[in-house]
Short mmCIF file of C-alpha atoms and ligand atoms in Angstrom, two decimals:
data_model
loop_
_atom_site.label_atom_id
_atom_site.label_comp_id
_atom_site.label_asym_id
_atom_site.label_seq_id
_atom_site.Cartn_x
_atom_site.Cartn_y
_atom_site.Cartn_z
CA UNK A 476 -9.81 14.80 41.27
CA UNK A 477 -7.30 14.43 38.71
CA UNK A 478 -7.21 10.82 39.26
CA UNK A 479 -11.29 10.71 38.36
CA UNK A 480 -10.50 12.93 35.49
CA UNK A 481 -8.17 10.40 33.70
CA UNK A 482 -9.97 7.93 34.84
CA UNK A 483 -13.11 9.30 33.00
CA UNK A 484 -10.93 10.34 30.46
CA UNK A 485 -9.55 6.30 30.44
CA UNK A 486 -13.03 5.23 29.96
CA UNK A 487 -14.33 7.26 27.34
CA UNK A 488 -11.45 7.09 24.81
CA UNK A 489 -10.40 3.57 25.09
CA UNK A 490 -13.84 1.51 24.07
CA UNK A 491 -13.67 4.21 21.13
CA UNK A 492 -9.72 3.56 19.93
CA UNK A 493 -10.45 0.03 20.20
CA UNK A 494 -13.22 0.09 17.76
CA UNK A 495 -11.04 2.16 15.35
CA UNK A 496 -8.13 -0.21 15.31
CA UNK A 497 -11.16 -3.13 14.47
CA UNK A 498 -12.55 -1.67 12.03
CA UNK A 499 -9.25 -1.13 10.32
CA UNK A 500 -7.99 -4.76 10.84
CA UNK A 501 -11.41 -5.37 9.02
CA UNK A 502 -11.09 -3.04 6.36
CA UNK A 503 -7.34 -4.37 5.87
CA UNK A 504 -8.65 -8.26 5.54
CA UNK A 505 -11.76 -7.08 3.29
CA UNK A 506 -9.15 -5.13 1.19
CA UNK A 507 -7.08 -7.93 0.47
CA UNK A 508 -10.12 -10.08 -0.85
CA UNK A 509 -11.25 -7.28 -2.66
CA UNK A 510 -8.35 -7.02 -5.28
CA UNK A 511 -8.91 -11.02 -5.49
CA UNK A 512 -12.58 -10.85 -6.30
CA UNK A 513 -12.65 -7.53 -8.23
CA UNK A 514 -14.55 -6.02 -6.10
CA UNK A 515 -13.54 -2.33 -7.50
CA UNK A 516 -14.80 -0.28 -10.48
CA UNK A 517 -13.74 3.04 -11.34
CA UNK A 518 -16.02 5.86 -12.07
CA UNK A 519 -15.36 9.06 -14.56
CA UNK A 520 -15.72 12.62 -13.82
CA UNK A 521 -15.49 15.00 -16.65
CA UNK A 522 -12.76 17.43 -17.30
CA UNK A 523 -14.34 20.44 -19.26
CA UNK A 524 -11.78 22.76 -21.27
CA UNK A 525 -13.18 26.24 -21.47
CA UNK A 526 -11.10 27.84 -24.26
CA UNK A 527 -13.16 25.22 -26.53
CA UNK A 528 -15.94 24.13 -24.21
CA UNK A 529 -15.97 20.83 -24.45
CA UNK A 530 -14.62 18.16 -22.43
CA UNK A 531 -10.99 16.88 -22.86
CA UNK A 532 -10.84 14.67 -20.43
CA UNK A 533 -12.14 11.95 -17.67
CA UNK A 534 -10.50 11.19 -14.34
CA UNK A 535 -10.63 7.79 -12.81
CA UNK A 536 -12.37 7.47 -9.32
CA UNK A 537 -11.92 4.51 -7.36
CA UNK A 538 -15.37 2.51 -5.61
CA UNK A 539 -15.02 -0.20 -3.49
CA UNK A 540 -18.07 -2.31 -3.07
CA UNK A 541 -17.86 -3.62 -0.11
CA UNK A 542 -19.78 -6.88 0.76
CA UNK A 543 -21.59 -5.33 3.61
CA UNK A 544 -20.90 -2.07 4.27
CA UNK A 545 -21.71 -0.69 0.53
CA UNK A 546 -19.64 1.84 -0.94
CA UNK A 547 -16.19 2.33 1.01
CA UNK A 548 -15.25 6.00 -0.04
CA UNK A 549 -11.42 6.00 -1.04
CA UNK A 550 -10.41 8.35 1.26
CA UNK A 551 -11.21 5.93 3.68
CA UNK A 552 -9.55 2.83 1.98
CA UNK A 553 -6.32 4.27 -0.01
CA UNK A 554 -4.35 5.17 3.45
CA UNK A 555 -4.69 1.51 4.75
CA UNK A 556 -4.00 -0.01 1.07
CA UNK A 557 -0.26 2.23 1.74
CA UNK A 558 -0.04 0.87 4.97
CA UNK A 559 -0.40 -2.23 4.00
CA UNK A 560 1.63 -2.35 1.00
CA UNK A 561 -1.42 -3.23 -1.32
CA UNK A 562 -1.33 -0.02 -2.79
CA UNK A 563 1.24 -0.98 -5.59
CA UNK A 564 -0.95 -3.82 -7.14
CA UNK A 565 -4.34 -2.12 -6.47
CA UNK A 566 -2.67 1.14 -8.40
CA UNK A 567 -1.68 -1.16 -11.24
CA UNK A 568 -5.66 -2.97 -11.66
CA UNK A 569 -6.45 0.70 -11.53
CA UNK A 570 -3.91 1.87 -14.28
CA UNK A 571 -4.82 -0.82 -16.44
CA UNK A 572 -8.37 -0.71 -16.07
CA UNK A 573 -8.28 3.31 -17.12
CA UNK A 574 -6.53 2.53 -20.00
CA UNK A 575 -8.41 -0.78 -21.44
CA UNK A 576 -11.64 1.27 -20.85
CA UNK A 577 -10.39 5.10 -22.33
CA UNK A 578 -8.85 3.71 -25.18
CA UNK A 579 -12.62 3.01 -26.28
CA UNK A 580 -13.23 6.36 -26.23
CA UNK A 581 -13.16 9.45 -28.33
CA UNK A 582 -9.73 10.00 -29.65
CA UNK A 583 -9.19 13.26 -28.12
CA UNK A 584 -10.29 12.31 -24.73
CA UNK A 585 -7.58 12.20 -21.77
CA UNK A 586 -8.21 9.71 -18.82
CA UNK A 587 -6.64 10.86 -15.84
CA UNK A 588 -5.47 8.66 -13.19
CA UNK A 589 -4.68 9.45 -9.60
CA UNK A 590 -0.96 7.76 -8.18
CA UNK A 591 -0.59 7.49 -4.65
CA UNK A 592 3.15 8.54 -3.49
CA UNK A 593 4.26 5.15 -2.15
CA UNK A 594 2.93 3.92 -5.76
CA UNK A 595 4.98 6.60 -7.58
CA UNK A 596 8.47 5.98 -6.00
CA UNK A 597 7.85 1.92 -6.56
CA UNK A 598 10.33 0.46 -8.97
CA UNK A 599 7.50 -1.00 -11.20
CA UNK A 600 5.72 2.73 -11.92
CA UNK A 601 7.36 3.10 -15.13
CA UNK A 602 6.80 -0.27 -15.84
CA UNK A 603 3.37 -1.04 -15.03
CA UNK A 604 2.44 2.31 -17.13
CA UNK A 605 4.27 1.30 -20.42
CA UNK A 606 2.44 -1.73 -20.41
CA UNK A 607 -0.68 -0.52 -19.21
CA UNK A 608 -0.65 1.72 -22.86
CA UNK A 609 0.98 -1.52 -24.64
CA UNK A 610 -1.58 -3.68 -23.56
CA UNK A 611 -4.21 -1.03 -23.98
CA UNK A 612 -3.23 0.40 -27.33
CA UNK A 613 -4.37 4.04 -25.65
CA UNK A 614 -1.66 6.52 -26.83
CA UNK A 615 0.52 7.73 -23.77
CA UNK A 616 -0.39 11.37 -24.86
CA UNK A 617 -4.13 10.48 -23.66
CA UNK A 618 -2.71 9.15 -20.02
CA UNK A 619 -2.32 11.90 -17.55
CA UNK A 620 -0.64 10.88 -13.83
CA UNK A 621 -2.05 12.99 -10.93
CA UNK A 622 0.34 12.65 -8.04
CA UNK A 623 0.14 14.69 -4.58
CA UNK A 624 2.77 17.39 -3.43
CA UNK A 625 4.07 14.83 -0.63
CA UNK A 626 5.67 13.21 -3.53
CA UNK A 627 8.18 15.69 -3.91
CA UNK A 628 8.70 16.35 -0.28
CA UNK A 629 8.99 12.56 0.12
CA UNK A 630 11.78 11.96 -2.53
CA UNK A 631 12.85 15.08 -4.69
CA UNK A 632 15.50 12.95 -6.00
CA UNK A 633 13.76 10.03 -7.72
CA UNK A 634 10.96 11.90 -8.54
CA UNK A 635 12.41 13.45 -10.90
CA UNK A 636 13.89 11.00 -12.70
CA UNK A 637 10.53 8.85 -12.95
CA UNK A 638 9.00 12.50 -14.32
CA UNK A 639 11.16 12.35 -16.97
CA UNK A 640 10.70 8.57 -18.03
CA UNK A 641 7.08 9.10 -18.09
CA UNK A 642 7.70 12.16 -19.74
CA UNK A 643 9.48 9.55 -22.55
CA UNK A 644 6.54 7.77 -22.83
CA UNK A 645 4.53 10.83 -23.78
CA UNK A 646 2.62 10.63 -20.36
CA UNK A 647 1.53 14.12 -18.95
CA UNK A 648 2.20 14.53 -15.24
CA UNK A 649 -0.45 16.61 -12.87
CA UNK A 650 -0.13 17.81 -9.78
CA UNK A 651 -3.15 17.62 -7.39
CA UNK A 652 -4.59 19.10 -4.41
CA UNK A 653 -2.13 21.96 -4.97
CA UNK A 654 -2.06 24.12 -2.46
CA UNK A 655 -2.62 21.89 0.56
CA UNK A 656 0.87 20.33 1.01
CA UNK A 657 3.91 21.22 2.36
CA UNK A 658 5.97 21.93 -0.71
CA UNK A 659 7.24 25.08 -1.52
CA UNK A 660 6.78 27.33 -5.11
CA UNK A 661 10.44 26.27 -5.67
CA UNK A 662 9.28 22.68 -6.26
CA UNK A 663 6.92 23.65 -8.80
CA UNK A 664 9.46 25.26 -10.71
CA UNK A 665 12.09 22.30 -10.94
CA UNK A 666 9.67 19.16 -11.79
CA UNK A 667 8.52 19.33 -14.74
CA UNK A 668 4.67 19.24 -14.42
CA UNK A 669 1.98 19.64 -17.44
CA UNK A 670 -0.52 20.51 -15.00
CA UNK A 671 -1.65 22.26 -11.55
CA UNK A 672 -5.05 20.88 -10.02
CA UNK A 673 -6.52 23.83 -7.69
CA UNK A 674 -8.01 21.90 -4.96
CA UNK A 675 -11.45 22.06 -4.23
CA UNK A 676 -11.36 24.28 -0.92
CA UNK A 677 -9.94 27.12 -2.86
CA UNK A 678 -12.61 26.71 -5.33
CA UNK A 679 -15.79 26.28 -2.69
CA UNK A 680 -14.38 29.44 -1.13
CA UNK A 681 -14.82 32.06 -4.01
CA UNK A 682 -16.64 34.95 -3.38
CA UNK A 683 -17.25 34.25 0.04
CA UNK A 684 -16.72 36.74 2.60
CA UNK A 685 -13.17 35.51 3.49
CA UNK A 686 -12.46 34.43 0.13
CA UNK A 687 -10.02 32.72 -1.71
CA UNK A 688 -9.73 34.48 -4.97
CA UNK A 689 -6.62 36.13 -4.59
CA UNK A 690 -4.85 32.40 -3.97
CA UNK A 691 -6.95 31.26 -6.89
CA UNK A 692 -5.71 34.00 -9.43
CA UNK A 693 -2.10 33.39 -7.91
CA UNK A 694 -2.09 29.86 -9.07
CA UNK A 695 -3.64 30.69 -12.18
CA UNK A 696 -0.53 33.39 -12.54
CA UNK A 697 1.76 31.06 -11.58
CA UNK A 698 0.63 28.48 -13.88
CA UNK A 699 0.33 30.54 -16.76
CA UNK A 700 4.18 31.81 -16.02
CA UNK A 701 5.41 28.16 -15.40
CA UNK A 702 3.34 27.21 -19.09
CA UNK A 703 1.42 24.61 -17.06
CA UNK A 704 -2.35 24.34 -17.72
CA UNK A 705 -4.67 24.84 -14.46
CA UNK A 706 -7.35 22.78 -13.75
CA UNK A 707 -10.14 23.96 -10.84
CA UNK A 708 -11.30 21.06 -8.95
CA UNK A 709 -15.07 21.12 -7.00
CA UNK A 710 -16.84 23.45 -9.18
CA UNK A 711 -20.49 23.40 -8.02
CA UNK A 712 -21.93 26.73 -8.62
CA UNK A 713 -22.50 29.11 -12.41
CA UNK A 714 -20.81 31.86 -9.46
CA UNK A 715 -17.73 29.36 -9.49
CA UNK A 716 -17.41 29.12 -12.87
CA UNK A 717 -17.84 32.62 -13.97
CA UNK A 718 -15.16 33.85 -11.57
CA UNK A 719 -12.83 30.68 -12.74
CA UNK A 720 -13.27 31.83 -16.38
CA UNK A 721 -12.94 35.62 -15.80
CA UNK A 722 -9.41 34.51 -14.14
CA UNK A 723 -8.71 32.65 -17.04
CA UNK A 724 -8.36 29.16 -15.75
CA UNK A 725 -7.85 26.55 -18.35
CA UNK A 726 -10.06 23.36 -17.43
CA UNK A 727 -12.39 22.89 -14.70
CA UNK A 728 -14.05 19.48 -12.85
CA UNK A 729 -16.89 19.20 -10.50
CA UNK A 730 -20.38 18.30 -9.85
CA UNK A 731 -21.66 21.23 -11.61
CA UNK A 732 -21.33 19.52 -14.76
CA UNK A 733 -21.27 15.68 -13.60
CA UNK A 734 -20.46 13.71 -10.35
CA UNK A 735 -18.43 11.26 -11.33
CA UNK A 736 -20.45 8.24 -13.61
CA UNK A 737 -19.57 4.34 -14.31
CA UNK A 738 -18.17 3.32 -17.41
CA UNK A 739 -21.07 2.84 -19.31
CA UNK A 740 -22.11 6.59 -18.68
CA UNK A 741 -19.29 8.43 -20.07
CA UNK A 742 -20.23 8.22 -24.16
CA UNK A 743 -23.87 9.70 -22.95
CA UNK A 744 -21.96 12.99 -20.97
CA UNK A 745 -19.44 13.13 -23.91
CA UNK A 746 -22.74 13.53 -26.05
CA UNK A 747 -24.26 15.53 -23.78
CA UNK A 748 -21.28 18.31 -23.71
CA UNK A 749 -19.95 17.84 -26.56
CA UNK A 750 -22.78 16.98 -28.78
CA UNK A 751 -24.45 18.60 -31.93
CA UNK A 752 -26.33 20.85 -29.64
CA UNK A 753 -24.25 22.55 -26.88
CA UNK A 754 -25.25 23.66 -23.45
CA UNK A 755 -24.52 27.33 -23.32
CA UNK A 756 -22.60 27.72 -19.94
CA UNK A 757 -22.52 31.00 -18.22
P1 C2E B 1791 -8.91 13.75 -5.89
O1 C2E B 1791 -7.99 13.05 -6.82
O2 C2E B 1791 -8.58 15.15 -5.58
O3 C2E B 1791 -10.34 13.60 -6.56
C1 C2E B 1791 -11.35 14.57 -6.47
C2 C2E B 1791 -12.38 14.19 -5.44
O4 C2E B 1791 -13.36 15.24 -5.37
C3 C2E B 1791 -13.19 12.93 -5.78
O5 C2E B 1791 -13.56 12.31 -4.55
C4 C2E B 1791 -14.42 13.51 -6.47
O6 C2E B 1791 -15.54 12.63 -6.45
C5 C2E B 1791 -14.65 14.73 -5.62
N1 C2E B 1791 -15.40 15.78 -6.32
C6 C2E B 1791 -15.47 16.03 -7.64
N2 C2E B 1791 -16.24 17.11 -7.92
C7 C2E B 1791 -16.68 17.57 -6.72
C8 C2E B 1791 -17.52 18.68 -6.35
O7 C2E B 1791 -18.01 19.45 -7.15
N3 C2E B 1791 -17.73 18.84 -5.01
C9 C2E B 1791 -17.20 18.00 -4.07
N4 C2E B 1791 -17.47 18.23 -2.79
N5 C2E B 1791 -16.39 16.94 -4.40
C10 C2E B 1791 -16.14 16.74 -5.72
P2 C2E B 1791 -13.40 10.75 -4.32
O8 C2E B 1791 -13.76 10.01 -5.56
O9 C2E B 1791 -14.09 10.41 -3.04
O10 C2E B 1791 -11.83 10.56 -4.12
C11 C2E B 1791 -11.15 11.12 -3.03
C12 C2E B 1791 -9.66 11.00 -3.19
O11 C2E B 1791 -9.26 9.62 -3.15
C13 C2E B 1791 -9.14 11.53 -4.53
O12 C2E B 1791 -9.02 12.93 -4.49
C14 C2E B 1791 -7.79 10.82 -4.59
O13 C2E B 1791 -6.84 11.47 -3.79
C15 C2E B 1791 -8.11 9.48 -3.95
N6 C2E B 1791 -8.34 8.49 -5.01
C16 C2E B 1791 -9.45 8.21 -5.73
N7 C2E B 1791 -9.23 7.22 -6.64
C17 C2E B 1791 -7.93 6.88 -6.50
C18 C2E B 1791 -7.08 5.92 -7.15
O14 C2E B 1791 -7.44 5.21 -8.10
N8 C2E B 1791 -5.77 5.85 -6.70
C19 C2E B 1791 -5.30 6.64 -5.69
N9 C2E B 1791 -4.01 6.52 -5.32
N10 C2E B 1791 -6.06 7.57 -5.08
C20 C2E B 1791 -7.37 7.68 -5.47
MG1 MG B 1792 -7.13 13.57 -8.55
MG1 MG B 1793 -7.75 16.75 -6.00
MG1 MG B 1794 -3.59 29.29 -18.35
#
């Protein structure tokens, strides 16, 4: 019976694993051609500052449009580009597109762009972001990194001393998803970050029956203490927001003000927030 039982179990999971690893070979090949033909674009979500209401700030989003298979959502793509080792020039085309595209923007609008950990421990990082601003002519103080807590538990070590060369180049230096990682309050404390990024399950969680406002008011705390600004990630609700403010979280992001938008949306939402006539916001 046992014998039947792997048998079945033979059966059912191997058609299944064998379509995975295909349809990763593919993605890996359509990747590749991708970077060549410029297949990417990035979009812009707001960043809204709620001591002045208006928005500071964009983050960078990358789409892949795929030939085929139409939007490829980055979560999907960005773990093979690592694997593969494309990561490092697909970051760059990233890096450099941000910067050509904010430094057309308001002067005291941030773009924030997302570094993936095998990116951020490269030996070009430094490199590729002074001449991303060089080549740009966008200030560094309007770049802001957003790198993952597996950074630090990857390579304490040099990740501190890239911190501090950005740091040099008057880059600000975010950590994201906090909260969902393995690293420990201690690490917070000795890397010198500008920012925290609550990540979006804490936030979708408020004021739910098992809640997460306590952890949200901790990081808040803990930023405030550690003179780091906190940014809430996945806002979607006025409930959200209210609770966020009350706490007395610095910046929030999410599809209650705008999903992320193409390029040649963002000077319509910066009117649209930060315009002559303001949206009063609960
Ligand atoms: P992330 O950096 O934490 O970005 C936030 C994600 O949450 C984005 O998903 C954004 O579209 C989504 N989001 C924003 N507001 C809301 C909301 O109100 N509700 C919900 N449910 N989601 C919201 P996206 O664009 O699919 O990106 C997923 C992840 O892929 C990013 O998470 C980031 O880790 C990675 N990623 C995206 N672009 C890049 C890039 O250029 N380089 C690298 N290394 N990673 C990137
Ligand atoms: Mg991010
Ligand atoms: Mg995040
Ligand atoms: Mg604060």
């Amino acid at each position: 019976r046992a014998k039947l039982e792997a048998r079945g179990a033979f059966r059912f999971f191997e058609p299944e694993m064998d379509a995975r690893i295909q349809a990763r070979r593919l993605v890996e090949q359509d990747l590749r051609a991708a970077l060549a033909a410029e297949a990417f674009e990035l979009h812009y979500q707001p960043i809204y500052d709620l001591a002045s209401d208006r928005i500071c700030g964009f983050e960078a989003l990358l789409r892949w449009n795929h030939p085929t298979r139409g939007r490829v959502s980055p979560a999907e793509f960005i773990p093979v580009a690592e694997e593969i080792g494309l990561i490092v020039p697909l970051g760059e085309w990233v890096l450099r597109r941000a910067c050509d595209e904010a430094s057309r923007w308001p002067d005291g609008i941030k773009v924030a762009v997302n570094v993936s950990a095998v990116q951020f421990t490269s030996a070009s990082l430094v490199t590729a972001v002074r001449d991303a601003l060089r080549n740009s002519g966008l200030p560094g103080r309007r770049l802001e990194l957003e790198i993952t807590e597996s950074v630090l538990v990857a390579n304490p070590g040099a990740t501190t001393a890239i911190l501090h060369s950005l740091k040099g180049l008057g880059v600000r230096v975010s950590m994201d998803d906090f909260g969902t990682g393995y690293s420990s309050l201690s690490y917070l404390r000795s890397f010198p970050f500008d920012k925290i990024k609550i990540d979006q399950s804490f936030v979708r969680d408020l004021g739910g029956p098992n809640g997460t406002d306590f952890i949200v008011r901790a990081v808040i705390g803990l930023g405030d203490s550690l003179g780091m600004t906190t940014t809430a990630e996945g806002v979607e609700t006025e409930a959200q927001l209210a609770t966020l403010r009350a706490e007395g979280c610095d910046e929030v992001q999410g599809y209650l003000f705008s999903r992320p938008v193409p390029v040649e949306d963002v000077p319509a939402v910066i009117r649209r927030w930060n315009g002559a006539i303001q949206r009063a916001i609960a």
